[in-house]
PDB file of C-alpha atoms and ligand atoms in Angstrom:
ATOM      1  CA  MET A  34       0.000   0.000   0.000  1.00 53.00           C
ATOM      2  CA  HIS A  35       2.202   2.862   1.269  1.00 60.00           C
ATOM      3  CA  SER A  36       5.578   3.013   2.977  1.00 65.00           C
ATOM      4  CA  PRO A  37       5.635   3.730   6.749  1.00 63.00           C
ATOM      5  CA  GLU A  38       7.476   7.045   6.146  1.00 71.00           C
ATOM      6  CA  GLN A  39       4.548   8.319   4.080  1.00 75.00           C
ATOM      7  CA  LEU A  40       1.994   7.331   6.671  1.00 77.00           C
ATOM      8  CA  PRO A  41       1.710  10.372   9.002  1.00 84.00           C
ATOM      9  CA  GLU A  42       1.259  12.712   6.040  1.00 86.00           C
ATOM     10  CA  LEU A  43      -1.316  10.429   4.433  1.00 88.00           C
ATOM     11  CA  VAL A  44      -3.297  10.105   7.629  1.00 90.00           C
ATOM     12  CA  ARG A  45      -3.322  13.846   8.255  1.00 90.00           C
ATOM     13  CA  GLY A  46      -4.338  14.626   4.670  1.00 91.00           C
ATOM     14  CA  VAL A  47      -4.034  17.789   2.556  1.00 87.00           C
ATOM     15  CA  GLY A  48      -6.462  20.056   0.676  1.00 89.00           C
ATOM     16  CA  MET A  49      -9.828  18.302   0.451  1.00 90.00           C
ATOM     17  CA  THR A  50      -8.637  15.694   2.975  1.00 92.00           C
ATOM     18  CA  SER A  51      -7.111  18.155   5.474  1.00 93.00           C
ATOM     19  CA  GLN A  52      -7.957  18.700   9.133  1.00 95.00           C
ATOM     20  CA  ARG A  53      -9.969  21.815   8.219  1.00 96.00           C
ATOM     21  CA  THR A  54     -12.188  19.777   5.909  1.00 96.00           C
ATOM     22  CA  ARG A  55     -12.716  17.145   8.621  1.00 97.00           C
ATOM     23  CA  ASP A  56     -13.575  19.871  11.134  1.00 97.00           C
ATOM     24  CA  ARG A  57     -16.196  21.266   8.736  1.00 97.00           C
ATOM     25  CA  MET A  58     -17.747  17.803   8.362  1.00 98.00           C
ATOM     26  CA  VAL A  59     -17.952  17.441  12.126  1.00 98.00           C
ATOM     27  CA  ALA A  60     -19.477  20.920  12.512  1.00 98.00           C
ATOM     28  CA  ARG A  61     -22.201  19.845  10.049  1.00 98.00           C
ATOM     29  CA  LEU A  62     -22.795  16.622  11.997  1.00 98.00           C
ATOM     30  CA  ALA A  63     -23.260  18.650  15.182  1.00 98.00           C
ATOM     31  CA  GLU A  64     -25.729  20.958  13.359  1.00 98.00           C
ATOM     32  CA  LYS A  65     -27.660  17.887  12.217  1.00 97.00           C
ATOM     33  CA  GLY A  66     -28.106  16.704  15.797  1.00 98.00           C
ATOM     34  CA  ILE A  67     -25.098  14.565  16.704  1.00 98.00           C
ATOM     35  CA  ARG A  68     -24.414  15.429  20.343  1.00 97.00           C
ATOM     36  CA  ASP A  69     -21.987  12.896  21.821  1.00 98.00           C
ATOM     37  CA  PRO A  70     -18.604  14.682  22.090  1.00 98.00           C
ATOM     38  CA  ARG A  71     -16.743  11.345  21.944  1.00 98.00           C
ATOM     39  CA  VAL A  72     -18.244  10.671  18.504  1.00 98.00           C
ATOM     40  CA  LEU A  73     -17.523  14.170  17.190  1.00 98.00           C
ATOM     41  CA  THR A  74     -13.947  14.202  18.499  1.00 98.00           C
ATOM     42  CA  THR A  75     -13.167  10.770  17.080  1.00 98.00           C
ATOM     43  CA  MET A  76     -14.645  11.552  13.664  1.00 98.00           C
ATOM     44  CA  ALA A  77     -12.677  14.815  13.570  1.00 98.00           C
ATOM     45  CA  ALA A  78      -9.459  12.892  14.218  1.00 97.00           C
ATOM     46  CA  GLU A  79      -9.809   9.839  11.970  1.00 98.00           C
ATOM     47  CA  PRO A  80      -8.976   9.744   8.231  1.00 97.00           C
ATOM     48  CA  ARG A  81     -12.148   8.772   6.339  1.00 98.00           C
ATOM     49  CA  HIS A  82     -10.246   9.532   3.109  1.00 97.00           C
ATOM     50  CA  LEU A  83      -8.088   6.429   3.618  1.00 97.00           C
ATOM     51  CA  PHE A  84     -11.196   4.218   3.360  1.00 98.00           C
ATOM     52  CA  LEU A  85     -11.915   5.207  -0.243  1.00 97.00           C
ATOM     53  CA  ASP A  86     -10.159   4.720  -3.563  1.00 95.00           C
ATOM     54  CA  GLU A  87      -7.790   7.579  -4.270  1.00 93.00           C
ATOM     55  CA  ALA A  88     -10.050   8.867  -7.077  1.00 95.00           C
ATOM     56  CA  LEU A  89     -12.823   9.472  -4.512  1.00 96.00           C
ATOM     57  CA  SER A  90     -10.794  10.628  -1.515  1.00 96.00           C
ATOM     58  CA  HIS A  91     -11.430  14.323  -2.257  1.00 95.00           C
ATOM     59  CA  ARG A  92     -15.117  13.649  -1.492  1.00 97.00           C
ATOM     60  CA  ALA A  93     -14.435  11.838   1.794  1.00 97.00           C
ATOM     61  CA  TYR A  94     -15.725  14.635   4.036  1.00 97.00           C
ATOM     62  CA  GLU A  95     -18.973  15.332   2.190  1.00 96.00           C
ATOM     63  CA  ASP A  96     -21.934  14.040   4.176  1.00 94.00           C
ATOM     64  CA  THR A  97     -22.740  11.370   1.612  1.00 97.00           C
ATOM     65  CA  SER A  98     -22.374   7.619   1.127  1.00 96.00           C
ATOM     66  CA  LEU A  99     -19.756   6.615  -1.466  1.00 97.00           C
ATOM     67  CA  PRO A 100     -19.025   3.433  -3.474  1.00 97.00           C
ATOM     68  CA  ILE A 101     -16.311   1.049  -2.216  1.00 97.00           C
ATOM     69  CA  GLY A 102     -16.612  -1.514  -5.037  1.00 97.00           C
ATOM     70  CA  HIS A 103     -18.428  -4.883  -5.210  1.00 97.00           C
ATOM     71  CA  GLY A 104     -21.756  -3.010  -5.219  1.00 96.00           C
ATOM     72  CA  GLN A 105     -21.200  -1.855  -1.625  1.00 97.00           C
ATOM     73  CA  THR A 106     -21.046   1.596  -0.067  1.00 97.00           C
ATOM     74  CA  LEU A 107     -19.232   3.431   2.690  1.00 97.00           C
ATOM     75  CA  SER A 108     -22.033   4.788   4.865  1.00 96.00           C
ATOM     76  CA  GLN A 109     -22.727   8.516   5.051  1.00 96.00           C
ATOM     77  CA  PRO A 110     -20.822  10.189   7.947  1.00 98.00           C
ATOM     78  CA  TRP A 111     -24.094  11.196   9.624  1.00 98.00           C
ATOM     79  CA  MET A 112     -25.199   7.537   9.675  1.00 98.00           C
ATOM     80  CA  VAL A 113     -21.863   6.385  11.135  1.00 98.00           C
ATOM     81  CA  ALA A 114     -22.117   9.088  13.808  1.00 98.00           C
ATOM     82  CA  ARG A 115     -25.724   8.217  14.669  1.00 98.00           C
ATOM     83  CA  MET A 116     -25.010   4.464  14.887  1.00 98.00           C
ATOM     84  CA  THR A 117     -21.938   5.112  17.028  1.00 98.00           C
ATOM     85  CA  GLU A 118     -24.015   7.277  19.382  1.00 98.00           C
ATOM     86  CA  LEU A 119     -26.559   4.480  19.692  1.00 98.00           C
ATOM     87  CA  VAL A 120     -23.796   1.955  20.415  1.00 98.00           C
ATOM     88  CA  LEU A 121     -22.194   4.162  23.092  1.00 98.00           C
ATOM     89  CA  GLU A 122     -25.570   4.807  24.758  1.00 98.00           C
ATOM     90  CA  ALA A 123     -25.504   1.140  25.783  1.00 98.00           C
ATOM     91  CA  ALA A 124     -22.060   1.611  27.451  1.00 98.00           C
ATOM     92  CA  PRO A 125     -20.844  -1.706  26.012  1.00 98.00           C
ATOM     93  CA  ASN A 126     -17.697  -3.708  26.695  1.00 98.00           C
ATOM     94  CA  ARG A 127     -18.130  -6.205  23.877  1.00 98.00           C
ATOM     95  CA  VAL A 128     -19.456  -5.178  20.460  1.00 98.00           C
ATOM     96  CA  LEU A 129     -20.084  -7.206  17.299  1.00 99.00           C
ATOM     97  CA  GLU A 130     -20.415  -5.443  13.929  1.00 99.00           C
ATOM     98  CA  ILE A 131     -21.855  -7.193  10.864  1.00 98.00           C
ATOM     99  CA  GLY A 132     -20.705  -5.632   7.563  1.00 98.00           C
ATOM    100  CA  THR A 133     -17.121  -4.337   7.943  1.00 98.00           C
ATOM    101  CA  GLY A 134     -17.202  -2.926   4.384  1.00 98.00           C
ATOM    102  CA  SER A 135     -14.457  -0.311   4.102  1.00 98.00           C
ATOM    103  CA  GLY A 136     -13.726  -0.589   7.834  1.00 98.00           C
ATOM    104  CA  TYR A 137     -14.442   3.093   8.586  1.00 98.00           C
ATOM    105  CA  GLN A 138     -17.311   2.461  11.027  1.00 98.00           C
ATOM    106  CA  THR A 139     -15.128  -0.301  12.505  1.00 98.00           C
ATOM    107  CA  LEU A 140     -12.292   2.184  13.099  1.00 98.00           C
ATOM    108  CA  ILE A 141     -14.553   4.734  14.801  1.00 98.00           C
ATOM    109  CA  LEU A 142     -15.961   2.018  17.080  1.00 98.00           C
ATOM    110  CA  ALA A 143     -12.507   0.567  17.764  1.00 98.00           C
ATOM    111  CA  ARG A 144     -11.421   3.941  19.172  1.00 98.00           C
ATOM    112  CA  LEU A 145     -14.418   4.087  21.521  1.00 98.00           C
ATOM    113  CA  VAL A 146     -15.244   0.596  22.793  1.00 98.00           C
ATOM    114  CA  PRO A 147     -12.987  -1.834  24.680  1.00 98.00           C
ATOM    115  CA  GLU A 148     -13.487  -4.904  22.464  1.00 98.00           C
ATOM    116  CA  LEU A 149     -14.844  -5.153  18.954  1.00 98.00           C
ATOM    117  CA  TRP A 150     -15.460  -7.995  16.516  1.00 98.00           C
ATOM    118  CA  SER A 151     -16.419  -7.279  12.901  1.00 99.00           C
ATOM    119  CA  ILE A 152     -17.516  -9.641  10.129  1.00 98.00           C
ATOM    120  CA  GLU A 153     -17.525  -9.105   6.347  1.00 98.00           C
ATOM    121  CA  ARG A 154     -18.682 -11.607   3.672  1.00 98.00           C
ATOM    122  CA  ILE A 155     -16.689 -10.237   0.683  1.00 98.00           C
ATOM    123  CA  ASN A 156     -13.034 -11.274   0.875  1.00 98.00           C
ATOM    124  CA  ALA A 157     -11.646  -8.323  -1.125  1.00 98.00           C
ATOM    125  CA  LEU A 158     -13.306  -5.832   1.261  1.00 98.00           C
ATOM    126  CA  HIS A 159     -12.332  -7.860   4.329  1.00 98.00           C
ATOM    127  CA  ARG A 160      -8.679  -7.885   3.267  1.00 98.00           C
ATOM    128  CA  ARG A 161      -8.524  -4.195   2.455  1.00 98.00           C
ATOM    129  CA  ALA A 162     -10.214  -3.279   5.763  1.00 98.00           C
ATOM    130  CA  THR A 163      -7.799  -5.553   7.654  1.00 98.00           C
ATOM    131  CA  GLU A 164      -4.858  -3.762   6.045  1.00 98.00           C
ATOM    132  CA  ARG A 165      -6.191  -0.277   6.830  1.00 97.00           C
ATOM    133  CA  LEU A 166      -7.039  -1.077  10.442  1.00 98.00           C
ATOM    134  CA  ARG A 167      -3.607  -2.618  10.983  1.00 97.00           C
ATOM    135  CA  LEU A 168      -1.960   0.494   9.548  1.00 96.00           C
ATOM    136  CA  LEU A 169      -4.043   2.722  11.823  1.00 97.00           C
ATOM    137  CA  GLU A 170      -3.330   0.469  14.823  1.00 96.00           C
ATOM    138  CA  ALA A 171      -6.974  -0.202  15.660  1.00 97.00           C
ATOM    139  CA  ARG A 172      -6.059  -2.971  18.083  1.00 95.00           C
ATOM    140  CA  ALA A 173      -9.478  -3.284  19.719  1.00 97.00           C
ATOM    141  CA  ALA A 174     -10.898  -4.751  16.492  1.00 98.00           C
ATOM    142  CA  SER A 175     -10.818  -8.418  15.417  1.00 98.00           C
ATOM    143  CA  LEU A 176     -11.929  -9.045  11.836  1.00 98.00           C
ATOM    144  CA  ARG A 177     -13.296 -12.171  10.206  1.00 98.00           C
ATOM    145  CA  LEU A 178     -14.378 -13.235   6.720  1.00 98.00           C
ATOM    146  CA  ALA A 179     -17.723 -15.033   7.184  1.00 98.00           C
ATOM    147  CA  ASP A 180     -21.479 -14.805   6.769  1.00 98.00           C
ATOM    148  CA  GLY A 181     -22.331 -12.470   9.645  1.00 98.00           C
ATOM    149  CA  GLY A 182     -25.834 -13.913   9.923  1.00 98.00           C
ATOM    150  CA  HIS A 183     -24.276 -16.669  12.028  1.00 98.00           C
ATOM    151  CA  GLY A 184     -22.607 -14.194  14.368  1.00 98.00           C
ATOM    152  CA  TRP A 185     -19.306 -14.941  16.125  1.00 98.00           C
ATOM    153  CA  PRO A 186     -20.262 -17.704  18.607  1.00 98.00           C
ATOM    154  CA  GLU A 187     -16.803 -18.054  20.259  1.00 98.00           C
ATOM    155  CA  ALA A 188     -16.801 -14.382  21.279  1.00 98.00           C
ATOM    156  CA  ALA A 189     -20.471 -14.199  22.396  1.00 98.00           C
ATOM    157  CA  PRO A 190     -22.325 -12.855  24.309  1.00 98.00           C
ATOM    158  CA  PHE A 191     -22.170  -9.256  23.083  1.00 99.00           C
ATOM    159  CA  ASP A 192     -23.491  -6.135  24.809  1.00 98.00           C
ATOM    160  CA  VAL A 193     -24.190  -4.571  21.416  1.00 99.00           C
ATOM    161  CA  ILE A 194     -24.592  -6.078  17.950  1.00 98.00           C
ATOM    162  CA  LEU A 195     -24.590  -3.569  15.089  1.00 98.00           C
ATOM    163  CA  LEU A 196     -25.611  -4.410  11.520  1.00 98.00           C
ATOM    164  CA  THR A 197     -24.557  -2.074   8.704  1.00 98.00           C
ATOM    165  CA  ALA A 198     -26.616  -3.964   6.092  1.00 98.00           C
ATOM    166  CA  CYS A 199     -30.403  -4.304   5.984  1.00 97.00           C
ATOM    167  CA  ALA A 200     -32.139  -7.557   6.932  1.00 92.00           C
ATOM    168  CA  GLY A 201     -35.737  -8.519   6.169  1.00 92.00           C
ATOM    169  CA  GLU A 202     -35.944 -10.236   9.525  1.00 93.00           C
ATOM    170  CA  LEU A 203     -33.675 -10.451  12.534  1.00 96.00           C
ATOM    171  CA  PRO A 204     -31.205 -13.369  12.225  1.00 97.00           C
ATOM    172  CA  ALA A 205     -31.939 -15.756  15.128  1.00 98.00           C
ATOM    173  CA  PRO A 206     -28.254 -16.564  15.837  1.00 98.00           C
ATOM    174  CA  LEU A 207     -27.575 -12.866  16.414  1.00 98.00           C
ATOM    175  CA  LEU A 208     -30.449 -12.558  18.894  1.00 98.00           C
ATOM    176  CA  ALA A 209     -29.102 -15.647  20.663  1.00 98.00           C
ATOM    177  CA  GLN A 210     -25.630 -14.083  20.944  1.00 98.00           C
ATOM    178  CA  LEU A 211     -26.953 -10.932  22.595  1.00 98.00           C
ATOM    179  CA  ALA A 212     -26.205 -10.602  26.333  1.00 98.00           C
ATOM    180  CA  ASP A 213     -29.142 -10.183  28.705  1.00 98.00           C
ATOM    181  CA  GLY A 214     -29.861  -6.430  28.730  1.00 98.00           C
ATOM    182  CA  GLY A 215     -27.937  -6.052  25.456  1.00 98.00           C
ATOM    183  CA  VAL A 216     -29.101  -4.221  22.328  1.00 98.00           C
ATOM    184  CA  LEU A 217     -29.037  -4.987  18.634  1.00 98.00           C
ATOM    185  CA  ILE A 218     -29.029  -1.998  16.300  1.00 98.00           C
ATOM    186  CA  THR A 219     -29.958  -2.638  12.694  1.00 98.00           C
ATOM    187  CA  PRO A 220     -31.711  -1.340   9.615  1.00 98.00           C
ATOM    188  CA  LEU A 221     -34.823  -3.502   9.204  1.00 97.00           C
ATOM    189  CA  ALA A 222     -37.112  -3.588   6.160  1.00 96.00           C
ATOM    190  CA  ASP A 223     -40.888  -3.478   6.642  1.00 94.00           C
ATOM    191  CA  ALA A 224     -43.414  -5.346   4.428  1.00 93.00           C
ATOM    192  CA  ARG A 225     -43.307  -2.497   1.867  1.00 94.00           C
ATOM    193  CA  GLY A 226     -39.516  -2.675   1.670  1.00 93.00           C
ATOM    194  CA  GLU A 227     -39.017   0.584   3.529  1.00 97.00           C
ATOM    195  CA  GLN A 228     -36.032   0.506   5.881  1.00 98.00           C
ATOM    196  CA  TRP A 229     -36.076   1.608   9.499  1.00 98.00           C
ATOM    197  CA  LEU A 230     -33.206   1.929  11.882  1.00 98.00           C
ATOM    198  CA  THR A 231     -34.351  -0.376  14.674  1.00 98.00           C
ATOM    199  CA  ARG A 232     -33.156  -1.018  18.216  1.00 98.00           C
ATOM    200  CA  VAL A 233     -33.901  -4.413  19.770  1.00 98.00           C
ATOM    201  CA  ARG A 234     -33.391  -4.750  23.506  1.00 98.00           C
ATOM    202  CA  ARG A 235     -33.040  -8.169  25.128  1.00 98.00           C
ATOM    203  CA  GLN A 236     -34.560  -8.760  28.579  1.00 98.00           C
ATOM    204  CA  GLY A 237     -34.212 -12.457  29.370  1.00 97.00           C
ATOM    205  CA  ASP A 238     -36.047 -14.194  26.542  1.00 95.00           C
ATOM    206  CA  THR A 239     -38.006 -11.104  25.528  1.00 98.00           C
ATOM    207  CA  PHE A 240     -36.884  -8.939  22.609  1.00 98.00           C
ATOM    208  CA  GLU A 241     -38.438  -5.502  22.567  1.00 98.00           C
ATOM    209  CA  GLN A 242     -38.244  -3.610  19.240  1.00 97.00           C
ATOM    210  CA  GLN A 243     -38.093   0.142  18.894  1.00 98.00           C
ATOM    211  CA  ARG A 244     -38.322   1.817  15.492  1.00 97.00           C
ATOM    212  CA  LEU A 245     -36.083   4.878  15.080  1.00 97.00           C
ATOM    213  CA  GLU A 246     -35.609   6.802  11.817  1.00 95.00           C
ATOM    214  CA  SER A 247     -36.059   5.931   8.142  1.00 97.00           C
ATOM    215  CA  VAL A 248     -32.750   4.837   6.533  1.00 97.00           C
ATOM    216  CA  ARG A 249     -31.250   3.400   3.325  1.00 96.00           C
ATOM    217  CA  PHE A 250     -28.708   0.527   3.471  1.00 96.00           C
ATOM    218  CA  VAL A 251     -27.459  -2.222   1.149  1.00 96.00           C
ATOM    219  CA  PRO A 252     -29.053  -5.639   1.843  1.00 97.00           C
ATOM    220  CA  LEU A 253     -27.719  -8.245   4.258  1.00 98.00           C
ATOM    221  CA  LEU A 254     -26.819 -11.194   2.011  1.00 97.00           C
ATOM    222  CA  GLU A 255     -25.967 -14.838   2.689  1.00 97.00           C
ATOM    223  CA  GLY A 256     -22.743 -16.732   2.050  1.00 98.00           C
ATOM    224  CA  VAL A 257     -19.123 -15.719   1.549  1.00 98.00           C
ATOM    225  CA  ILE A 258     -17.482 -14.369  -1.627  1.00 98.00           C
ATOM    226  CA  ARG A 259     -13.821 -15.455  -1.776  1.00 96.00           C
TER     227      ARG A 259
HETATM  228  N1  SAH B 281     -19.920   0.084   7.683  1.00 92.66           N
HETATM  229  C1  SAH B 281     -19.521  -0.139   6.323  1.00 92.66           C
HETATM  230  C2  SAH B 281     -20.762  -0.359   5.493  1.00 92.66           C
HETATM  231  C3  SAH B 281     -20.508  -1.151   4.298  1.00 92.66           C
HETATM  232  S1  SAH B 281     -21.988  -1.595   3.417  1.00 92.66           S
HETATM  233  C4  SAH B 281     -18.737   1.038   5.812  1.00 92.66           C
HETATM  234  O1  SAH B 281     -19.022   2.146   6.253  1.00 92.66           O
HETATM  235  O2  SAH B 281     -17.865   0.881   4.978  1.00 92.66           O
HETATM  236  C5  SAH B 281     -22.468  -3.083   4.225  1.00 92.66           C
HETATM  237  C6  SAH B 281     -21.483  -4.205   4.205  1.00 92.66           C
HETATM  238  O3  SAH B 281     -22.138  -5.360   4.740  1.00 92.66           O
HETATM  239  C7  SAH B 281     -20.985  -4.607   2.822  1.00 92.66           C
HETATM  240  O4  SAH B 281     -19.585  -4.587   2.804  1.00 92.66           O
HETATM  241  C8  SAH B 281     -21.520  -6.034   2.632  1.00 92.66           C
HETATM  242  O5  SAH B 281     -20.663  -6.862   1.894  1.00 92.66           O
HETATM  243  C9  SAH B 281     -21.645  -6.490   4.075  1.00 92.66           C
HETATM  244  N2  SAH B 281     -22.555  -7.620   4.297  1.00 92.66           N
HETATM  245  C10 SAH B 281     -23.783  -7.850   3.744  1.00 92.66           C
HETATM  246  N3  SAH B 281     -24.297  -9.005   4.195  1.00 92.66           N
HETATM  247  C11 SAH B 281     -23.383  -9.524   5.071  1.00 92.66           C
HETATM  248  C12 SAH B 281     -23.331 -10.700   5.878  1.00 92.66           C
HETATM  249  N4  SAH B 281     -24.315 -11.598   5.882  1.00 92.66           N
HETATM  250  N5  SAH B 281     -22.233 -10.911   6.634  1.00 92.66           N
HETATM  251  C13 SAH B 281     -21.204 -10.016   6.639  1.00 92.66           C
HETATM  252  N6  SAH B 281     -21.209  -8.894   5.920  1.00 92.66           N
HETATM  253  C14 SAH B 281     -22.278  -8.634   5.144  1.00 92.66           C
END
């Protein structure tokens, strides 16, 4: 990828990827209702531009989702911020993310939670994310290539499970791997195909669902692409 000597400069960015541009993005996030200072500070510090192809990096700090190849997208900064706020609200120790994608949401979480596991089903994305997170020394994160619908049984139970792809129904293995009192945060499609950010809270064997805002995510798919 890049030599270690180039790294500090690359991470800091210049022009459209500079600290000023990141600060403007974060100011917009705050205007749009993101309140948690830990989320704003972390997103101001971390290089979203390194999670995109070079041809797109100048757009990294626009509040928009962007393509990362294989028909997948890097979520809009506002969405990453909102999901991270929801994760932190649960004050978790152990977090599972389904849909590593570029690894940007993974990085933000890795800076803010003690232990993080993240699963991706497309090998090319998994490998690139692994490389980036190693470079950025995101040691809290463990990554795996697998179908996330099965969860990560050896590391369960989790205080929070976060899906960054939209399911039609909640995968049973994920509900089973949720700690008592834990929450699952996911886009969920209704019968008309409209997607809702949904929070599911486990109390014993009861799962209480709360519908939050309307969202737009790529679908949760089965199987692994090597
Ligand atoms: N948080 C990511 C979002 C990427 S889009 C980012 O900001 O970059 C959602 C990702 O979920 C895609 O990479 C897609 O391949 C992945 N995905 C979809 N179904 C999956 C499954 N069953 N298991 C693991 N990953 C899945």
